[in-house]
PDB file of C-alpha atoms in Angstrom:
ATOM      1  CA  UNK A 208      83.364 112.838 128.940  1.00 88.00           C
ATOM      2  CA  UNK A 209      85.230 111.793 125.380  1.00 92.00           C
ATOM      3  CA  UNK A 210      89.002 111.440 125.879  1.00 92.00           C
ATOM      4  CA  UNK A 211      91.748 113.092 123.147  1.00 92.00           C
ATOM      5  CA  UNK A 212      91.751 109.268 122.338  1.00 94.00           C
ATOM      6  CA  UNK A 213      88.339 109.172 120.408  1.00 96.00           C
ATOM      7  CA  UNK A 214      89.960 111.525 117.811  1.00 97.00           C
ATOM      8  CA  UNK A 215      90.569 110.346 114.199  1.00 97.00           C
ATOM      9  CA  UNK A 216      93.596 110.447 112.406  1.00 97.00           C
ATOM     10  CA  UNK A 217      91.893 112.945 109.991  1.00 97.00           C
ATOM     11  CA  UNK A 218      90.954 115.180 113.214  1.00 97.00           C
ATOM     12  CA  UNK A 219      94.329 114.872 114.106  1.00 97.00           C
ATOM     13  CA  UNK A 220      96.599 115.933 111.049  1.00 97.00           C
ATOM     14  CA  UNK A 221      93.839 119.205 111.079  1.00 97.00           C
ATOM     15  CA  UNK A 222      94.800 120.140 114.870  1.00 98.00           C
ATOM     16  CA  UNK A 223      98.519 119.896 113.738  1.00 97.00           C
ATOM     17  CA  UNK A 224      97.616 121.946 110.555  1.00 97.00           C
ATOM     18  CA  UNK A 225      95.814 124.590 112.971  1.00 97.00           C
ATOM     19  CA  UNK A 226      98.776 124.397 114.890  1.00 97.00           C
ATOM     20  CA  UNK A 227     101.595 124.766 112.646  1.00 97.00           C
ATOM     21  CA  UNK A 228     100.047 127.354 110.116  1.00 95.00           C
ATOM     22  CA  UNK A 229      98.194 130.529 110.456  1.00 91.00           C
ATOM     23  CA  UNK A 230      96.115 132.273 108.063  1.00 94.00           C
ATOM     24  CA  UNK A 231      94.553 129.208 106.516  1.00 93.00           C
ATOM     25  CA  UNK A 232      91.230 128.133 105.319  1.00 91.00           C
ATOM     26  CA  UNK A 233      90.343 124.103 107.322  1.00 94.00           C
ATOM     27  CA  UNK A 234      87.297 122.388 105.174  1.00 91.00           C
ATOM     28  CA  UNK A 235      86.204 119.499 106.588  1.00 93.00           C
ATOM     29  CA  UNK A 236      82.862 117.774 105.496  1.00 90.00           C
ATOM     30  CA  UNK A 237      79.758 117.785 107.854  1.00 90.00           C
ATOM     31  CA  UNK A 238      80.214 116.016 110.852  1.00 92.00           C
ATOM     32  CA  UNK A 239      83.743 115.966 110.697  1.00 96.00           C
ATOM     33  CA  UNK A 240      84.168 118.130 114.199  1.00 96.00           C
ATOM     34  CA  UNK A 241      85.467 120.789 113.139  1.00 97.00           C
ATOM     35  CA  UNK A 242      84.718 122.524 116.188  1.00 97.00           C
ATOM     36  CA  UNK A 243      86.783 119.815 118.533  1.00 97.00           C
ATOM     37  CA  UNK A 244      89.871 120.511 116.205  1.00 98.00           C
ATOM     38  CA  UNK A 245      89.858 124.232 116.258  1.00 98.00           C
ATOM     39  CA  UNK A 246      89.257 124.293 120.329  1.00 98.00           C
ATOM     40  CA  UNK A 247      91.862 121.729 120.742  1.00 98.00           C
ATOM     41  CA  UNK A 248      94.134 123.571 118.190  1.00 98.00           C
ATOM     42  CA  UNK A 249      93.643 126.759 119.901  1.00 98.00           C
ATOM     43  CA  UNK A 250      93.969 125.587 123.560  1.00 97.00           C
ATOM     44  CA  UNK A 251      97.301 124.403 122.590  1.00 97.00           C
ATOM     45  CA  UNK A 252      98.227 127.278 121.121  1.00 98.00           C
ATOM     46  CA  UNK A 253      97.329 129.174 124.222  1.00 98.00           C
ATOM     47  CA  UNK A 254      99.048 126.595 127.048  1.00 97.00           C
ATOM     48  CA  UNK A 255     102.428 126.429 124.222  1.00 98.00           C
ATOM     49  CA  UNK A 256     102.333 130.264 125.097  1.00 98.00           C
ATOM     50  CA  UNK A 257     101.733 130.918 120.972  1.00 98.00           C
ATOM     51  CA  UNK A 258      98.366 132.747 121.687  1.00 98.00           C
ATOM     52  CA  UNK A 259      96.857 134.475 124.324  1.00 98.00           C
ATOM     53  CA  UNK A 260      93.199 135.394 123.201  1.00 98.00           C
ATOM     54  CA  UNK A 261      91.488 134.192 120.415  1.00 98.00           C
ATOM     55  CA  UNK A 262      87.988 135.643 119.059  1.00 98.00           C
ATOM     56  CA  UNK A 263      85.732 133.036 117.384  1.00 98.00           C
ATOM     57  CA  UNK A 264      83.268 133.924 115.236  1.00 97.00           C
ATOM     58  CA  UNK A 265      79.925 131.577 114.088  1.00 96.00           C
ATOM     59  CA  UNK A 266      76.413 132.051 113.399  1.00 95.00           C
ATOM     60  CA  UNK A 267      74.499 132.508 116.916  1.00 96.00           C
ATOM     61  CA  UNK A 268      73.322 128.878 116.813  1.00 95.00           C
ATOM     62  CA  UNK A 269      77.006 127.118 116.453  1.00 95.00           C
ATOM     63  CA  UNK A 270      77.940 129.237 119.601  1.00 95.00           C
ATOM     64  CA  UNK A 271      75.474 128.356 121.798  1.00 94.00           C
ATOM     65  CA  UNK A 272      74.621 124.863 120.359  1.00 95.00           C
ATOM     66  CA  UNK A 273      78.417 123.630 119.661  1.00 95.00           C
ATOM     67  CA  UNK A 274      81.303 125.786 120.627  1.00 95.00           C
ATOM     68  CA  UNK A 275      80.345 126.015 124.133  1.00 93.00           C
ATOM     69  CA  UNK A 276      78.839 122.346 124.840  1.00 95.00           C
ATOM     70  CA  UNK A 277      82.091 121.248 122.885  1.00 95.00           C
ATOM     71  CA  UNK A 278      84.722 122.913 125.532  1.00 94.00           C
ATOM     72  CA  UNK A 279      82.630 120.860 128.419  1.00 94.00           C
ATOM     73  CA  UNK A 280      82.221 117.713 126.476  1.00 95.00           C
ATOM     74  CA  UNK A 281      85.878 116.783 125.593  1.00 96.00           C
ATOM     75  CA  UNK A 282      88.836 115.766 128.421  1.00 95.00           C
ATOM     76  CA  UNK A 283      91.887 117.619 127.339  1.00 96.00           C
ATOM     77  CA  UNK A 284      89.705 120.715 127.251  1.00 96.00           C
ATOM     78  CA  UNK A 285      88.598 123.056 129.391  1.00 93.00           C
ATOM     79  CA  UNK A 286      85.329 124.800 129.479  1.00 94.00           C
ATOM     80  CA  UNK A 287      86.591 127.584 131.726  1.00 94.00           C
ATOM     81  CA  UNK A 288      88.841 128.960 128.601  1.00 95.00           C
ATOM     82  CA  UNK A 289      85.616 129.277 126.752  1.00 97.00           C
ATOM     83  CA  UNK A 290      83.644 131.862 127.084  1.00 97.00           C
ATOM     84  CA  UNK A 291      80.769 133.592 125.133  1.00 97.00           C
ATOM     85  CA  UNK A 292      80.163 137.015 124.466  1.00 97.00           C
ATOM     86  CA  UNK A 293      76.749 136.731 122.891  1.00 97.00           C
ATOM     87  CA  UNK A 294      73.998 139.130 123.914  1.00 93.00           C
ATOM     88  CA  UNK A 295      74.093 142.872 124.361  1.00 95.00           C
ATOM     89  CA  UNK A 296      76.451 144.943 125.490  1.00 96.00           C
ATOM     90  CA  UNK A 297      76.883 143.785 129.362  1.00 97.00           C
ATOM     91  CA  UNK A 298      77.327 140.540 128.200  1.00 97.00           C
ATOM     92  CA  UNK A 299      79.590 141.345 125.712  1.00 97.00           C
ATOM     93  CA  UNK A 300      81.806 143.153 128.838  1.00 97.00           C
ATOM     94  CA  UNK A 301      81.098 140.652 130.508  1.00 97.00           C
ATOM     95  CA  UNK A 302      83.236 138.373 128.515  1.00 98.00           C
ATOM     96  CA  UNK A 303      85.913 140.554 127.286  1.00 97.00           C
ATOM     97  CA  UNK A 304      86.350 141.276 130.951  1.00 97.00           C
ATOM     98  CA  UNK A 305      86.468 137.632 131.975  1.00 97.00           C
ATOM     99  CA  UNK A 306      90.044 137.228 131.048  1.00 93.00           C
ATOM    100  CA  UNK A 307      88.841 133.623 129.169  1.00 97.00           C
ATOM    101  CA  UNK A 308      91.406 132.932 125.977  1.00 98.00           C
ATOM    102  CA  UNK A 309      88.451 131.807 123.691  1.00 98.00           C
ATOM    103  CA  UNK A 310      85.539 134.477 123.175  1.00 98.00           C
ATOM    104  CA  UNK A 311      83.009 133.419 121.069  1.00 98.00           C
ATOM    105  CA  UNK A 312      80.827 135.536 119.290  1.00 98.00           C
ATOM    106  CA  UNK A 313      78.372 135.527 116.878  1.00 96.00           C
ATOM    107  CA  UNK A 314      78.466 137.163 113.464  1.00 94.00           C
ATOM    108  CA  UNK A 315      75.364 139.446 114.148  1.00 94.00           C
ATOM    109  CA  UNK A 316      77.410 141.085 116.949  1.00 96.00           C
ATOM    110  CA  UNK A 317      80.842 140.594 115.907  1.00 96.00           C
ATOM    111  CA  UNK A 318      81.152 144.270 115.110  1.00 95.00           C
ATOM    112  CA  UNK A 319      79.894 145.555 117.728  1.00 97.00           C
ATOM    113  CA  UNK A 320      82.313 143.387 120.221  1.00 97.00           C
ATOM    114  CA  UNK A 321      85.259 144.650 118.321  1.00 97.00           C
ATOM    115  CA  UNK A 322      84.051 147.811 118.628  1.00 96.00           C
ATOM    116  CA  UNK A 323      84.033 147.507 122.247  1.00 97.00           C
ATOM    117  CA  UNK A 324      87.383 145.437 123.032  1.00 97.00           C
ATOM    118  CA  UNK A 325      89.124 148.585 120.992  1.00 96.00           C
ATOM    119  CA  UNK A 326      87.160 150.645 123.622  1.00 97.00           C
ATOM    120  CA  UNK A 327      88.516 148.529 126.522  1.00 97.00           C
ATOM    121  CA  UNK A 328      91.645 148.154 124.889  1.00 97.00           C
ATOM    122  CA  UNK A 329      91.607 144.316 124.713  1.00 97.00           C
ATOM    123  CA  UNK A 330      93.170 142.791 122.283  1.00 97.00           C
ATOM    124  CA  UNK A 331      93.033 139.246 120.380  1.00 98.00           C
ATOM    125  CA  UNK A 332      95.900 137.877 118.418  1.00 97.00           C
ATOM    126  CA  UNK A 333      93.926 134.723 117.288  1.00 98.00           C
ATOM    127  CA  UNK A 334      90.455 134.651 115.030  1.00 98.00           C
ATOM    128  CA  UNK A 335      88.519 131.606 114.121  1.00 98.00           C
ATOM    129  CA  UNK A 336      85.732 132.007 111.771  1.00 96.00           C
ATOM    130  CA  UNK A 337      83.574 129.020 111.843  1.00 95.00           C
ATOM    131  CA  UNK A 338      81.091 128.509 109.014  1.00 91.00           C
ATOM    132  CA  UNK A 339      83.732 131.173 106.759  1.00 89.00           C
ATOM    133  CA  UNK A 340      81.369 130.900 103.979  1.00 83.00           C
ATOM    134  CA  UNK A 341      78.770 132.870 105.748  1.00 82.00           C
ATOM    135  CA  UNK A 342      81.318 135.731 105.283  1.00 79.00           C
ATOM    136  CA  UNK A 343      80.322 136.866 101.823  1.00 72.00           C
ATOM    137  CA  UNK A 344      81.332 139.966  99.694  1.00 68.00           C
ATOM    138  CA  UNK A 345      83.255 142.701 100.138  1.00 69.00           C
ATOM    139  CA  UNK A 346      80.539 145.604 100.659  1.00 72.00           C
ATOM    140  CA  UNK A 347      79.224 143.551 103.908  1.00 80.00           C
ATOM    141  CA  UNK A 348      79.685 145.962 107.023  1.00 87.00           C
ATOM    142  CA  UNK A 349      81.253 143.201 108.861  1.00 88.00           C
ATOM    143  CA  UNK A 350      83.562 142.006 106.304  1.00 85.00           C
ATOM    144  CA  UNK A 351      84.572 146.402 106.149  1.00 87.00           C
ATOM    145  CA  UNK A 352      85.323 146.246 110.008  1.00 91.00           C
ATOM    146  CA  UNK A 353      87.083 142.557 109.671  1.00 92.00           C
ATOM    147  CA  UNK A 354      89.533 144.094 106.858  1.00 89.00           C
ATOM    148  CA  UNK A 355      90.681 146.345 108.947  1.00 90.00           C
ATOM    149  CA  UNK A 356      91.034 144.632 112.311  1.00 94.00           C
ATOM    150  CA  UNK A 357      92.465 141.610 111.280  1.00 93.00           C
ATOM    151  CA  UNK A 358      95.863 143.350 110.562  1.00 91.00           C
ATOM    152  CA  UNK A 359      96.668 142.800 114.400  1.00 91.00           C
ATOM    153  CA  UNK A 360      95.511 139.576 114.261  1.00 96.00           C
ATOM    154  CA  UNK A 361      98.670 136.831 113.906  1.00 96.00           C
ATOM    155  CA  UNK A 362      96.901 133.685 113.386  1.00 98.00           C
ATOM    156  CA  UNK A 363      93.650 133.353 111.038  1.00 97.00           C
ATOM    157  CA  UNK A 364      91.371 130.447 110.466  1.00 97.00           C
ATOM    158  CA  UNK A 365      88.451 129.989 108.514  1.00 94.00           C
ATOM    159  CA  UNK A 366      86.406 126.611 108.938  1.00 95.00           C
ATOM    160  CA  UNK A 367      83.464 125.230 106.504  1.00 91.00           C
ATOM    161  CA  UNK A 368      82.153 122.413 105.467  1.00 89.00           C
ATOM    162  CA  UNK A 369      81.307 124.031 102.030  1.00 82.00           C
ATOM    163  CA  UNK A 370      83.807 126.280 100.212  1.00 76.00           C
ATOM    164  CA  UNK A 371      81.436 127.734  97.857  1.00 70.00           C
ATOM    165  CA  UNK A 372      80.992 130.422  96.273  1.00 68.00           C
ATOM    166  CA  UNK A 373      78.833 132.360  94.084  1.00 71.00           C
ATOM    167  CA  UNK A 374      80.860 134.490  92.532  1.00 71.00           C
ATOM    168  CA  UNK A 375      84.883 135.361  92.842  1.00 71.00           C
ATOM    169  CA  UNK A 376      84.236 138.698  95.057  1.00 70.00           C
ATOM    170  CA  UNK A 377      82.876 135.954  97.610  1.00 69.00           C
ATOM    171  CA  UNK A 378      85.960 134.204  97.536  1.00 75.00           C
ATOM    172  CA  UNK A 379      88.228 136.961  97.403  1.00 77.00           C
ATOM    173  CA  UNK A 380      86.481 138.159 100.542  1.00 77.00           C
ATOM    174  CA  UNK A 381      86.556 135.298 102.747  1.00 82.00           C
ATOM    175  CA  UNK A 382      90.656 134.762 101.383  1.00 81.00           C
ATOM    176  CA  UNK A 383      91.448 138.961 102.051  1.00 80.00           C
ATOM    177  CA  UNK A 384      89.819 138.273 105.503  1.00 85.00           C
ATOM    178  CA  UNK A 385      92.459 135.141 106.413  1.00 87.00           C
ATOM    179  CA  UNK A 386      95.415 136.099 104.624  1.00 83.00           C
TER     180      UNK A 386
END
């Protein structure tokens, strides 16, 4: 198990960034753990009291390949405030039921899960979007149910590794989504 020690300096002026500001975009380079500095940024955030549920939202493969093995891997977390919400609709249930402050879901089913937490009436005051970039253009349906549900939603962070875009509407989408 790593310890909160193995952290870099870098690593840790972005947890204190996460910390301190909401509705921001983090970029960090590949390989830079991104992942370990927005878990460790939110579970903070949740034990200070700051947030109670946060949604986070990747492609499928960063879920099941990083967000969740992350929580389990690292000391000053805990893998029991993690929980993922990927599959169909039981799962999905499953998870918002679970009580966990950390749902992660991915972007393929992201609708549909805030579709269903508005059902349920569970509601998230945090929203991490890992890999941001992947959120492109306004006329995407997710981006249309994001713009709207994200009013609710106190603190916003997008993470990527490559801030690019191909045109200023993807930009302006990604930014309208955070702030």
């Amino acid at each position: 198990m790593l310890s909160i020690k193995f952290l870099t300096d870098a690593q840790q002026a972005g947890i204190t960034h996460l910390y301190e500001n909401d509705r921001t975009m983090f970029v960090g380079g590949l390989g830079f753990g991104k992942c370990v500095v927005g878990l460790t940024a939110i579970t903070e955030l949740v034990r200070a009291g700051e947030l109670q549920r946060v949604l986070v939202l990747a492609p499928l493969r960063v879920v099941e390949s990083t967000w969740l093995p992350e929580a389990a891997k690292w000391s000053h977390l805990d893998a029991d405030l993690v929980v993922s919400a990927v599959g169909g609709k039981s799962q999905r249930e499953t998870a918002l039921k679970s009580g966990a402050p950390i749902v992660c879901i991915n972007f393929e089913s992201a609708r549909q899960l805030i579709a269903q937490a508005k059902e349920m009436g569970v509601k998230f005051d945090g929203m991490l979007i890992d890999e941001l970039s992947c959120l492109k253009g306004c006329g995407g349906e997710l981006f249309k149910v994001l713009r709207h549900w994200v009013k609710g939603v106190r603190w916003r962070v997008g993470m990527t590794a490559t801030p690019v875009a191909e045109s200023a509407e993807d930009m302006y989408a990604q930014a309208l989504v955070l702030d």
